[in-house]
Coordinates of C-alpha atoms and ligand atoms in Angstrom, one line a residue:
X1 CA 7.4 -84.9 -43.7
X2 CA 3.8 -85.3 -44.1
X3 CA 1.5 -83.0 -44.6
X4 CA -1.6 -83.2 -42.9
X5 CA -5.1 -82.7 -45.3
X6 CA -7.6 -83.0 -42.9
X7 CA -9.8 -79.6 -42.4
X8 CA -7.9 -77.4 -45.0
X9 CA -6.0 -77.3 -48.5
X10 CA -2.7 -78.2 -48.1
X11 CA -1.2 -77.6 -51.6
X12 CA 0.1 -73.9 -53.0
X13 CA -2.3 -72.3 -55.1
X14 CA -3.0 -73.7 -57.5
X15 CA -1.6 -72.1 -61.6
X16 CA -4.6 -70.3 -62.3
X17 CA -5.6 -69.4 -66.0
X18 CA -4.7 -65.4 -65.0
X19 CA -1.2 -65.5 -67.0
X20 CA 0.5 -63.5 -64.5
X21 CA 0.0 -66.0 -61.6
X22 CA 1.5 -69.0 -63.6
X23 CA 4.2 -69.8 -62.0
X24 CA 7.8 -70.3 -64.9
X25 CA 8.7 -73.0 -62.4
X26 CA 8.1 -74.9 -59.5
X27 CA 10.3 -73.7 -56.1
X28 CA 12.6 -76.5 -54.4
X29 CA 11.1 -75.6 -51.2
X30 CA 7.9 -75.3 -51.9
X31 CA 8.3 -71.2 -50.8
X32 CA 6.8 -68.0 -53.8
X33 CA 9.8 -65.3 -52.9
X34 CA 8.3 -63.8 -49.9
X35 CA 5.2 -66.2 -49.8
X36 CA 6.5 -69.2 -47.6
X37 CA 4.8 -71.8 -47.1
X38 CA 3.9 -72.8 -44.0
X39 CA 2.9 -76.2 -42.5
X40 CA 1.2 -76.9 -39.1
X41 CA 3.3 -76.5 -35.9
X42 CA 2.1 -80.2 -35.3
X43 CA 3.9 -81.0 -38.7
X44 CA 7.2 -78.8 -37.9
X45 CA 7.7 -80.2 -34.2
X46 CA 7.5 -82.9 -32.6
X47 CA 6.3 -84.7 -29.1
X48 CA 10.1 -85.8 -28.2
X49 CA 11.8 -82.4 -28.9
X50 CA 11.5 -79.7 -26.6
X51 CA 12.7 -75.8 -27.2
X52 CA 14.3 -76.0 -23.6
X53 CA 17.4 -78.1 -22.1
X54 CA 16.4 -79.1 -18.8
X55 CA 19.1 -80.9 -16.6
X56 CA 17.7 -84.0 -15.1
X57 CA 17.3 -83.4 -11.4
X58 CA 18.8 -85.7 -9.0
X59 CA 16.6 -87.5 -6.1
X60 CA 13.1 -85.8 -7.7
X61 CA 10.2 -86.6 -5.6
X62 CA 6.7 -86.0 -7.3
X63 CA 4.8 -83.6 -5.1
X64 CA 1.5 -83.8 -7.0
X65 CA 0.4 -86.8 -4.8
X66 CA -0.7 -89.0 -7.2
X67 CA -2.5 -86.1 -10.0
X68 CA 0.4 -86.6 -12.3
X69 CA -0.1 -86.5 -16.3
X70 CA 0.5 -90.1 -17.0
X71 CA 0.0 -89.9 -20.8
X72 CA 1.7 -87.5 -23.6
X73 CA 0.8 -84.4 -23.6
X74 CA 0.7 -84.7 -27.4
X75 CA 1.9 -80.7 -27.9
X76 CA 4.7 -79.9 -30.9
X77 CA 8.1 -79.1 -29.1
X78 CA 9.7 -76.5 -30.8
X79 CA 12.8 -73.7 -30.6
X80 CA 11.8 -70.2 -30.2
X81 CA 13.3 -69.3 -33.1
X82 CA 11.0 -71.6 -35.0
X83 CA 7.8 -71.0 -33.0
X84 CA 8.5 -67.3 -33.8
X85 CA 8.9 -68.0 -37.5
X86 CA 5.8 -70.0 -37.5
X87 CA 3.6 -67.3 -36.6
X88 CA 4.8 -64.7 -38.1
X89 CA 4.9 -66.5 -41.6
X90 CA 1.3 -67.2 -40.6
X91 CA 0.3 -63.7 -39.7
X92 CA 1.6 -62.6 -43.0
X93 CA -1.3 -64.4 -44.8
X94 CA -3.6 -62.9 -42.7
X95 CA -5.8 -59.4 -43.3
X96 CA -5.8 -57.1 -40.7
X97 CA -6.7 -53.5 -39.7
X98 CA -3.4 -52.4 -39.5
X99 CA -2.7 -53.5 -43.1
X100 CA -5.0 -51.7 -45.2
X101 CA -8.6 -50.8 -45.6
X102 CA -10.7 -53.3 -43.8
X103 CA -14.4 -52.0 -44.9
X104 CA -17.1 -54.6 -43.5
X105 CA -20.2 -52.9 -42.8
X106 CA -22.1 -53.5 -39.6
X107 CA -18.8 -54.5 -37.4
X108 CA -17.3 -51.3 -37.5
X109 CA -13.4 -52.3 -37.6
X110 CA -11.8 -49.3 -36.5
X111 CA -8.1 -48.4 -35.9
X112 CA -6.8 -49.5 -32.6
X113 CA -4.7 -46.4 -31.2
X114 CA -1.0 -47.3 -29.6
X115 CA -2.1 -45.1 -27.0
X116 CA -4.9 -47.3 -25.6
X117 CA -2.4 -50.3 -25.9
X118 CA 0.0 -48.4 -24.4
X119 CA -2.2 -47.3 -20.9
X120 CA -3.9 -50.8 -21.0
X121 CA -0.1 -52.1 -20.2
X122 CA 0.4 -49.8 -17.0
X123 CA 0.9 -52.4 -14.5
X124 CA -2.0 -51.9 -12.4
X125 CA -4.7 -52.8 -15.3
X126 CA -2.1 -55.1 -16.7
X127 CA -1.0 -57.5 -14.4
X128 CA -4.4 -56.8 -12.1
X129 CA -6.0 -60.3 -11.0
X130 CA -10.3 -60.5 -10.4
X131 CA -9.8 -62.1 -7.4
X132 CA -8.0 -59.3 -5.8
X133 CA -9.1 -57.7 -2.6
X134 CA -11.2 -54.9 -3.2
X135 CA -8.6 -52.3 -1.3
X136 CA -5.8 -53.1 -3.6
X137 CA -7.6 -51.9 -6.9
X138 CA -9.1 -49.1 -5.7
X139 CA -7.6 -47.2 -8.8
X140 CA -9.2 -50.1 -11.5
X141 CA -12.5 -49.4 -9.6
X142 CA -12.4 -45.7 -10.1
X143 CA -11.3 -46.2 -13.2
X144 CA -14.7 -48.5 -13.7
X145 CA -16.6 -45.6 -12.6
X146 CA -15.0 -43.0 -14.5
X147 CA -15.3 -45.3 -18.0
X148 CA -19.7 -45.3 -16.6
X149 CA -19.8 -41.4 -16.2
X150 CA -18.7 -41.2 -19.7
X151 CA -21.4 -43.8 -20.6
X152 CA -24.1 -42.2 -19.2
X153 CA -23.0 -38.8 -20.2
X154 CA -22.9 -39.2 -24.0
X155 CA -26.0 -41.5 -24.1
X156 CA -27.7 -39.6 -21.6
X157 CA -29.1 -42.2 -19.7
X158 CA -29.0 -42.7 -15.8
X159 CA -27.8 -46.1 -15.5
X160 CA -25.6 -48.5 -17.3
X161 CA -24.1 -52.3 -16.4
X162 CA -20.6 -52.9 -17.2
X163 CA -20.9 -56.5 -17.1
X164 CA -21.8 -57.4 -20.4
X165 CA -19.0 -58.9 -22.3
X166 CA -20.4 -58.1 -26.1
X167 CA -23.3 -56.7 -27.9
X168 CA -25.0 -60.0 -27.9
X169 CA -24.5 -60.7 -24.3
X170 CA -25.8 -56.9 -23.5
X171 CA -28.7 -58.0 -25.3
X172 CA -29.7 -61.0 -23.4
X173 CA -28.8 -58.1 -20.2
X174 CA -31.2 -55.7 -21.2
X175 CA -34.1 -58.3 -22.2
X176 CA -33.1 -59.9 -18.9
X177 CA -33.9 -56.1 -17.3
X178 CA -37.0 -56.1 -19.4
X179 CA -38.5 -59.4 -18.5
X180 CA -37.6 -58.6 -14.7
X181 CA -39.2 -55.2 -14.8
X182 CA -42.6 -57.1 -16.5
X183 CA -42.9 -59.6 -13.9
X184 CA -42.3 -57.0 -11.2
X185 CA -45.6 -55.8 -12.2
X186 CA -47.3 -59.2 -12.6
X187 CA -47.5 -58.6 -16.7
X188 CA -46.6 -61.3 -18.5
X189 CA -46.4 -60.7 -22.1
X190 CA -44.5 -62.7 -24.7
X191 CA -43.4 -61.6 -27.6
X192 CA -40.6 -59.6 -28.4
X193 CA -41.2 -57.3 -32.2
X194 CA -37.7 -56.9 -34.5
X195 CA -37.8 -55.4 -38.2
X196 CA -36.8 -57.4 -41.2
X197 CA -33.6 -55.2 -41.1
X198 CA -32.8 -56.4 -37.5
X199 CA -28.9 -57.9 -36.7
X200 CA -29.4 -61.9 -36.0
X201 CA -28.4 -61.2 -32.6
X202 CA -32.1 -59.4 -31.9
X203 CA -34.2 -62.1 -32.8
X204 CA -32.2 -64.6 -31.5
X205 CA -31.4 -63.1 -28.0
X206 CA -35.5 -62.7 -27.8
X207 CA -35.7 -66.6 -28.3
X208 CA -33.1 -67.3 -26.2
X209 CA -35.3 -65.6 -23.2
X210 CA -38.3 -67.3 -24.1
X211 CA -40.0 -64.9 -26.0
X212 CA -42.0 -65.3 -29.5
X213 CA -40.5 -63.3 -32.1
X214 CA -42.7 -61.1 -34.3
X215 CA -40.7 -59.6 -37.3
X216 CA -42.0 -55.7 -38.6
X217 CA -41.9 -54.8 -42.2
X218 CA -40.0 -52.1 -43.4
X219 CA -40.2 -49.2 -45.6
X220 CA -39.8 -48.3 -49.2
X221 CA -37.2 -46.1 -47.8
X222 CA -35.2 -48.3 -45.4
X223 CA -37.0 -47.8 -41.9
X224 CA -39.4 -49.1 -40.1
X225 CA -43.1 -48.9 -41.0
X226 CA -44.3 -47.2 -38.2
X227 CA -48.0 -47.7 -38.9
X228 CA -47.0 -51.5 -39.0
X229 CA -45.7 -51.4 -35.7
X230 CA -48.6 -49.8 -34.0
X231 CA -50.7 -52.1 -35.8
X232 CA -48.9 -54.7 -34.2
X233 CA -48.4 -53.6 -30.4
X234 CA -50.7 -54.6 -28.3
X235 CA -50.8 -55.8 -24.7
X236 CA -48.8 -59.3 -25.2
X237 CA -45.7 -57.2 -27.0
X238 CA -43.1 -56.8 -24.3
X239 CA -40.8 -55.0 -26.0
X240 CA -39.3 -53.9 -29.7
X241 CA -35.8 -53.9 -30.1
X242 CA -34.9 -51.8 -32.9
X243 CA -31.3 -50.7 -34.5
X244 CA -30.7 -46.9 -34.6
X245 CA -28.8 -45.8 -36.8
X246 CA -30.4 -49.2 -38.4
X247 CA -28.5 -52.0 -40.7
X248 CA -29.2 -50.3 -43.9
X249 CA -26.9 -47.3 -42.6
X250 CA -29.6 -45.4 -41.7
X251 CA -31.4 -42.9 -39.2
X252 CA -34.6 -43.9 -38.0
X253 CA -36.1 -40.6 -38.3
X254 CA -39.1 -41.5 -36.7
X255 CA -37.9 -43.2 -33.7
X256 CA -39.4 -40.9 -31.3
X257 CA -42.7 -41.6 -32.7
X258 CA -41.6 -45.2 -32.1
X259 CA -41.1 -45.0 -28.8
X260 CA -44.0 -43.1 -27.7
X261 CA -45.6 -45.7 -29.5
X262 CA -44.2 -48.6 -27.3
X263 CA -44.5 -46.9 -24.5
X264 CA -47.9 -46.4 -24.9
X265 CA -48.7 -49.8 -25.5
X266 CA -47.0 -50.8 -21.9
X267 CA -44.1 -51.9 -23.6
X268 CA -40.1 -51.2 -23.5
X269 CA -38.0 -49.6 -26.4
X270 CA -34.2 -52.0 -26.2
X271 CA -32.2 -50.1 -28.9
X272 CA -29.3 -51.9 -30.3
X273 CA -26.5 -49.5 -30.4
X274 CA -24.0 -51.1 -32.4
X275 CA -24.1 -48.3 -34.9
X276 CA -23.6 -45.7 -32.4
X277 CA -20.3 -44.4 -33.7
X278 CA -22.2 -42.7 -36.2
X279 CA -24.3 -40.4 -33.9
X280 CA -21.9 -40.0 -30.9
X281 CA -22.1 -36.6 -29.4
X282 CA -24.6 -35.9 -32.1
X283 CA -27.8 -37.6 -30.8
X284 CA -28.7 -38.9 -27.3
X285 CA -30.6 -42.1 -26.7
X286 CA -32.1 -40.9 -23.5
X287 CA -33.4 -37.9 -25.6
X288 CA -34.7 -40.3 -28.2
X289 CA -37.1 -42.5 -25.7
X290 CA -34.5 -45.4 -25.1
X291 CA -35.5 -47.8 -22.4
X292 CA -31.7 -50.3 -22.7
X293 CA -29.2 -50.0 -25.1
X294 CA -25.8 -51.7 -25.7
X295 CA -22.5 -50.2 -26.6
X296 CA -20.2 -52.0 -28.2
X297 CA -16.9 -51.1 -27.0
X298 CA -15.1 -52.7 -30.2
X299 CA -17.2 -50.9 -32.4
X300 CA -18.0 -47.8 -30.9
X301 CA -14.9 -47.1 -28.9
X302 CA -11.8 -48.7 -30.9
X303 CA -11.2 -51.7 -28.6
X304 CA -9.5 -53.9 -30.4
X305 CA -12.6 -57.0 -31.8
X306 CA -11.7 -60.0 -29.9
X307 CA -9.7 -58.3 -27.8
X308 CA -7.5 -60.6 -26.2
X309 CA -10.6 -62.2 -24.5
X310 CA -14.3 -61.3 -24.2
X311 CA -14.6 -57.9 -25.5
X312 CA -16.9 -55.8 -23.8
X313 CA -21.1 -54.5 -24.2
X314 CA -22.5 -52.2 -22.0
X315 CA -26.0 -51.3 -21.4
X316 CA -27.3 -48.4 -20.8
X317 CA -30.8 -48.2 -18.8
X318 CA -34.0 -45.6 -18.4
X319 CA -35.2 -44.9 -14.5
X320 CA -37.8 -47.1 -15.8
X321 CA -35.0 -50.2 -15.7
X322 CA -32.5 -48.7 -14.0
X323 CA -33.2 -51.0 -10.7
X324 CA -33.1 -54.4 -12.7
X325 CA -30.2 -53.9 -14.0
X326 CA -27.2 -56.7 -13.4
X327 CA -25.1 -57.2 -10.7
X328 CA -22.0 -56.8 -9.6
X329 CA -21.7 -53.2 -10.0
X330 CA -19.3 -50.5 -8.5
X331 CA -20.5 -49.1 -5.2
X332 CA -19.1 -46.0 -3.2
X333 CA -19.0 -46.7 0.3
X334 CA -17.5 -45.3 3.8
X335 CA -14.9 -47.4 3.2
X336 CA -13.9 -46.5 -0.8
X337 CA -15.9 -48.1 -3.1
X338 CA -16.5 -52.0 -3.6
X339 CA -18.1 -54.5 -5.8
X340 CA -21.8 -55.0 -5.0
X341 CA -21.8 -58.4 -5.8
X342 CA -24.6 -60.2 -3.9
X343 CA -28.1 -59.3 -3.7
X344 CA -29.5 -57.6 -0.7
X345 CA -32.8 -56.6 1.1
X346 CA -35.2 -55.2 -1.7
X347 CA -32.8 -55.3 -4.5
X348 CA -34.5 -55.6 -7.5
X349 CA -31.6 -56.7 -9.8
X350 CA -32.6 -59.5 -12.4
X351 CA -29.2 -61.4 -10.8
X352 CA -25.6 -61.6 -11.1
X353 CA -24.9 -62.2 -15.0
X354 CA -21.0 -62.5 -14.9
X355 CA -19.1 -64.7 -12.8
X356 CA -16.4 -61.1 -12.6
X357 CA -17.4 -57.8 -13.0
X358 CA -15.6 -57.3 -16.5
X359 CA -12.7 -56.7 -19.2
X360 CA -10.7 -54.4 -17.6
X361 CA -8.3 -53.9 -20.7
X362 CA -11.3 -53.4 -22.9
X363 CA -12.8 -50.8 -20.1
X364 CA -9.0 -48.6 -20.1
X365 CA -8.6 -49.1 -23.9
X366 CA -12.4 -47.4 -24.4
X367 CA -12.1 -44.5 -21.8
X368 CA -8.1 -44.2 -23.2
X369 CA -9.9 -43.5 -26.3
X370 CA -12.6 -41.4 -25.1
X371 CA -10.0 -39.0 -22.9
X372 CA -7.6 -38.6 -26.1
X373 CA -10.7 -37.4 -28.1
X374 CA -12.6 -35.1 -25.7
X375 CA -16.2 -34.9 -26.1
X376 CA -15.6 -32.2 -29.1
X377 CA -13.3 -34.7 -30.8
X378 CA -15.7 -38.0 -30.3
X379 CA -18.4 -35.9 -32.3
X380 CA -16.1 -35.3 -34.8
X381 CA -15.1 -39.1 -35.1
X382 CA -19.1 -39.9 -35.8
X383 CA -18.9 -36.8 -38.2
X384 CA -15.9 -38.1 -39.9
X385 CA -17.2 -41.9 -40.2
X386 CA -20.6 -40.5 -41.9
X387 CA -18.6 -38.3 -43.9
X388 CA -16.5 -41.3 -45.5
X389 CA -19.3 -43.5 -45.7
X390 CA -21.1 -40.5 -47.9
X391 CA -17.9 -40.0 -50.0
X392 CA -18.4 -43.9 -50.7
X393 CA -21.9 -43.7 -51.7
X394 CA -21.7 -40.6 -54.0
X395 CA -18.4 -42.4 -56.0
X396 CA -19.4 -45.3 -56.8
X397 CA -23.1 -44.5 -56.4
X398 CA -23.2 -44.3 -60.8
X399 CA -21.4 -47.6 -61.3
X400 CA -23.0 -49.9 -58.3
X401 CA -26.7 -50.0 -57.3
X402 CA -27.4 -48.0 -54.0
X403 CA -30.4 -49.6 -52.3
X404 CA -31.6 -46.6 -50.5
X405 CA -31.4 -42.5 -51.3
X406 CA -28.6 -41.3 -49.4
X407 CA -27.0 -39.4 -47.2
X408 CA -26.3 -42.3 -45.7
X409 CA -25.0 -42.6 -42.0
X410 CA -21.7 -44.3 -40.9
X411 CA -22.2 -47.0 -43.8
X412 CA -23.4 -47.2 -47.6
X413 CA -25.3 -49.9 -48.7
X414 CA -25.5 -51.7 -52.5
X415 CA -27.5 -54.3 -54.0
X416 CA -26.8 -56.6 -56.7
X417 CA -29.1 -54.8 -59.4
X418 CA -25.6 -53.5 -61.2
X419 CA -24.6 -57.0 -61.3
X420 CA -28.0 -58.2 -63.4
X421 CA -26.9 -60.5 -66.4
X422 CA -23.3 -60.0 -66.1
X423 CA -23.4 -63.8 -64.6
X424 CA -21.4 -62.3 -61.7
X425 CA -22.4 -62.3 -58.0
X426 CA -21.9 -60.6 -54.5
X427 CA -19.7 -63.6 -53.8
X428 CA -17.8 -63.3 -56.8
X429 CA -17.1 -59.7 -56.5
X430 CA -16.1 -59.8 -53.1
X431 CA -13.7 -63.0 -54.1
X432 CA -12.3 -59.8 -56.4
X433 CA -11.9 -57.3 -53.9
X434 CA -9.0 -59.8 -52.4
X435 CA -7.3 -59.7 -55.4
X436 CA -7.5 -56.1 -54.9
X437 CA -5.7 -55.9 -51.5
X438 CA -9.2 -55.3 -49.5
X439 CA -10.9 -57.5 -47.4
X440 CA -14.5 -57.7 -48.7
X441 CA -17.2 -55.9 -47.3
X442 CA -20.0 -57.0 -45.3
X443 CA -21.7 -59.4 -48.0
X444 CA -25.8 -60.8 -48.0
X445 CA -26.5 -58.9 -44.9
X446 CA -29.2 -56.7 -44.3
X447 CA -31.4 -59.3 -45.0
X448 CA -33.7 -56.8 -46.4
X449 CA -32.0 -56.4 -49.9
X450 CA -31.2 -58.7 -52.5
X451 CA -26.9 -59.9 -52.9
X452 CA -26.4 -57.3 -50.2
X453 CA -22.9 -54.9 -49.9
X454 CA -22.2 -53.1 -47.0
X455 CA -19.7 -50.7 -46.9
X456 CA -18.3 -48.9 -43.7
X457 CA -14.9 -46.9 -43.8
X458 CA -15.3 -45.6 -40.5
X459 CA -13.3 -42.1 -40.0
X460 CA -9.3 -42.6 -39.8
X461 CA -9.4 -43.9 -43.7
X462 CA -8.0 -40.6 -45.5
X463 CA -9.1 -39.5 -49.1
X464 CA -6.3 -41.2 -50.2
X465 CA -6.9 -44.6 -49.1
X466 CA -10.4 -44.1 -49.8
X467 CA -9.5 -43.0 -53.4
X468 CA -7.6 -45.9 -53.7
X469 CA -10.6 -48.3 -52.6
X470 CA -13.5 -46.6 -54.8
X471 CA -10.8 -47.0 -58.1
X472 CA -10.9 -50.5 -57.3
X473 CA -14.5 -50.3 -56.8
X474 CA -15.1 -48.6 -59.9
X475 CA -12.8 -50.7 -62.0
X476 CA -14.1 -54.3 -60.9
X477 CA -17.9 -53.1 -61.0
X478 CA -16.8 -51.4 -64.4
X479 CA -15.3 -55.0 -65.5
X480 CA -18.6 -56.6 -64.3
X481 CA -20.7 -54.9 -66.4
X482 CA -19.0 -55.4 -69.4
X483 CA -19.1 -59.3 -68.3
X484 CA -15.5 -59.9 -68.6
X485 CA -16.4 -62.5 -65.9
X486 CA -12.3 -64.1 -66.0
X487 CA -11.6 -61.8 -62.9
X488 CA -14.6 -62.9 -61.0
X489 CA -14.9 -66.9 -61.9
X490 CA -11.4 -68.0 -59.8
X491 CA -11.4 -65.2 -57.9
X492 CA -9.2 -65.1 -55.5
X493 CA -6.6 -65.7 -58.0
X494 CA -3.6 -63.7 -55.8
X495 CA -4.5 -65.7 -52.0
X496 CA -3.1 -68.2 -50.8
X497 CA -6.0 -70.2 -50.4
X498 CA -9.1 -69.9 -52.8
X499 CA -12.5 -70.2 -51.9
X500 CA -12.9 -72.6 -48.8
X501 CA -16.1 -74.6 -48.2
X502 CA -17.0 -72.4 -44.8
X503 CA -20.5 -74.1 -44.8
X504 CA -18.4 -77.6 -44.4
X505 CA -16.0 -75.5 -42.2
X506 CA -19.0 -74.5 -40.1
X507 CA -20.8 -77.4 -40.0
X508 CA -18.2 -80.3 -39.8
X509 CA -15.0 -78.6 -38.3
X510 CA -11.9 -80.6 -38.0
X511 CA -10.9 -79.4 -34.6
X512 CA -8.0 -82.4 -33.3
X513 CA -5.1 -82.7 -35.2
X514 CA -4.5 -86.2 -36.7
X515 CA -1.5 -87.3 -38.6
X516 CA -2.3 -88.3 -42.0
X517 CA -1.9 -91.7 -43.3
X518 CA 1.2 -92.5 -45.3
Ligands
PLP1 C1 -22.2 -56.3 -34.1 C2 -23.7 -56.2 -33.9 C3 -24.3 -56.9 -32.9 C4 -23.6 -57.9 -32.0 O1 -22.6 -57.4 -31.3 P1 -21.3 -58.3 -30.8 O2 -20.5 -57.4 -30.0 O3 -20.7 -58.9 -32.1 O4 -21.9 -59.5 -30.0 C5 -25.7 -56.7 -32.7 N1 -26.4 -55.9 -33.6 C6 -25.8 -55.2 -34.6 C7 -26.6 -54.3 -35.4 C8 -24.4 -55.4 -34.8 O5 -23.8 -54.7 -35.8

């Protein structure tokens, strides 16, 4: 067999110079014990076997008039038993939540509870089709209502749109509200402000609806300079997103300053929740001057990321926005409630932003998670997350560099000062952290500080999984510093694949399989 080498290794890790990982001998089948390799299904099947036995059918007349594939289909035949091997020996070199400790910062990768997968099954959210009439999913709509109530409730807010399928594309919905609220009152301004901390989604959402970006400095301390951004709202500022609790893990304590500060200047406040989980039940944007805010269901809510299709962003909306928000939206009418799909007589609604109203799973796995918890127990979850993120910053606060004084919110952020001269780098000792059994934290990003490490636990690790992670901490940061650099230079030295060139992956990806040349 040949084994393809276009777009990734193909050879076994390689003997590194750690002495345990030299191999005493080279396996027959190419297999380390329980580490099997595994080729591409392209390279196990092929085009002329097929996992089923079909009997040919007698006097078969095409039906298709004339639409018929006329060339290979070009897809691997293969028996079940094989196509089940295949992924599975494929999902063991993968990292997931359910195999350990999974601490990236910023993406809040929580536990996925059976339970939500469990009601997201019932047959009427499972096998439920969008283009249903609206009388047969009644329940699903109701459902859709119930999910908003919550919404509104714990972000105290009067409005929110369902539609958006992720925090980036509630972005673009609540600068979309923003922009139609503006030209509702003939103002045309144009640029959008974002601090130097801000998530690449802010800026970029801002450009993508035509506005000129204008970046804030931050403070000594983490947050936003608020005299900055006075100094910089005037009349052409439409609106300031800013990140609350923000990407350095922390609480902007001045944010209602903030906003009375935008507001004052005619502008709108667009929040970007993402980091809600840490002040859930503790803090309510609607208190706090909010204008639009996103939810991330798969980070706030435990839906699973990439769930199994678009995930899911919610925005939430002031009365000042409230009427621009998106359609299609759930209506209650004489006749149970419907889909209010299509703009009518003085709707002010900047438009219909999703071709179907949303991710149903997503919407019963977030309000499964938000009935099973109770409003008491959802507190406790953003207690429990800023708790663990704390216990992280005060262990290993001695041995790495802290950028900014804690307590910290829902994540703790380092810099690379610990690292100075040891000729090791954020890279490197994330590299380590997989030879530790972790997946790496959120690496380079905030911007805002130099080699960047952002840690979030979230609130289902216990102390003795977070014990575990902080002795590995400890230890590798313990290892840098005395610039036994071995550890750090091959790193990974236990993975199945070293360090891959993902700029080349990015940039140049080999997306159609090809069979190599013999
Ligand atoms: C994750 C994140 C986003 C983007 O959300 P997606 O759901 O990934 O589109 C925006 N801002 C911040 C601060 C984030 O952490």
């Amino acid at each position: 067999m040949s084994m393809n080498t276009q777009g990734r290794p193909t050879a076994l890790v390689e003997a590194s110079d750690m002495q345990e990982m030299k191999p005493v001998f080279e396996s027959f089948s190419g297999h380390q014990g329980l580490r099997l390799d595994e080729p591409l299904i392209f390279e196990l099947g092929s085009t002329d076997t097929t996992g089923v036995d079909v009997a040919e059918v007698d006097d078969f007349e095409m039906a298709l008039g004339g639409l018929e594939r006329s060339t290979e289909i070009g897809c691997p035949g293969l028996a079940e038993p094989d196509t089940v091997r295949h992924f599975t020996r494929l999902s063991r070199r993968n990292y997931g939540i359910d195999m350990g400790v999974f601490p990236l910062g910023s993406c809040t990768m929580k536990h996925n509870p059976r339970l939500n997968e469990k009601m997201a099954r019932l047959p009427g959210f499972g096998d439920i089709h969008p283009l249903q009439p609206e009388s047969t999913v009644q329940g699903a709509l109701g459902l859709i209502e119930e999910l908003s109530h919550w919404i509104m409730t714990i972000t105290g807010m009067p409005a929110v749109a369902m539609s958006p399928k992720a925090g980036a594309h509630g972005e673009l919905c609540g600068v979309m509200a923003i922009r139609a609220a503006l030209e509702a009152r003939g103002d045309a301004r144009e640029v959008i402000l974002c601090p130097e901390s801000a998530h690449g989604t802010n800026p970029a959402t801002a450009a993508f609806c035509g506005y000129k970006v204008k970046s804030i400095p931050g403070r000594e301390n983490g947050r936003v300079d608020l005299e900055a951004l006075r100094e910089s709202l005037d009349d052409t500022v439409a609106a300031v997103m800013i990140t609350n609790p923000n990407t350095c893990g922390l609480f902007e304590t001045e944010v209602k300053e903030i906003a009375d500060a935008i507001h004052a200047a005619g502008a709108f406040f667009y929040c970007d929740g993402a980091n809600f989980n840490a002040i859930m039940g503790k803090a309510r944007p609607g208190d706090l001057g909010v204008d639009a805010m996103h939810l991330n269901l798969h980070k706030t809510f435990s839906t699973p990321h990439g769930g199994g299709g678009p995930g899911s962003g919610p925005v939430v909306f002031s009365d000042a926005l409230k009427d621009f928000a998106p359609l299609p939206y759930v209506k209650q009418t004489a006749d149970g409630k419907r889909l209010h799909e299509w703009p009518e007589d003085g709707d002010k609604s900047l438009g219909r932003l999703t071709a179907f109203h949303g991710q149903m799973g997503m919407y019963v796995r977030a309000l499964s998670y938000m009935m099973s918890h109770g409003s008491d127990g959802l507190k406790q979850a953003s207690e429990d997350a800023v708790l663990n993120a704390n216990y992280v910053l005060a262990s290993l606060g001695d041995v790495m560099s802290a950028s900014f004084e804690g307590p910290c919110m829902h994540e703790a952020l380092f810099d690379d000062r610990f690292l100075k001269d040891t000729g090791v780098t954020t890279l490197d000792f994330a590299k380590a952290m997989i030879d530790e059994g972790y997946h790496p934290m959120t690496m380079y990003f905030p911007l805002v500080v130099h080699g960047a490490m952002l840690i979030e636990p979230t609130e289902t690790e216990s102390k003795y999984n977070m014990d575990q992670f902080i002795r590995s901490m400890r230890g590798l940061a313990e290892t840098a510093k005395r610039k036994e650099t071995e550890r750090f230079e091959g790193a990974p030295y236990f993975a199945p694949w070293k360090r891959l060139d993902e700029t080349q992956a990015a940039r140049r990806p080999v997306l159609r399989f090809t069979e190599a040349a013999e």
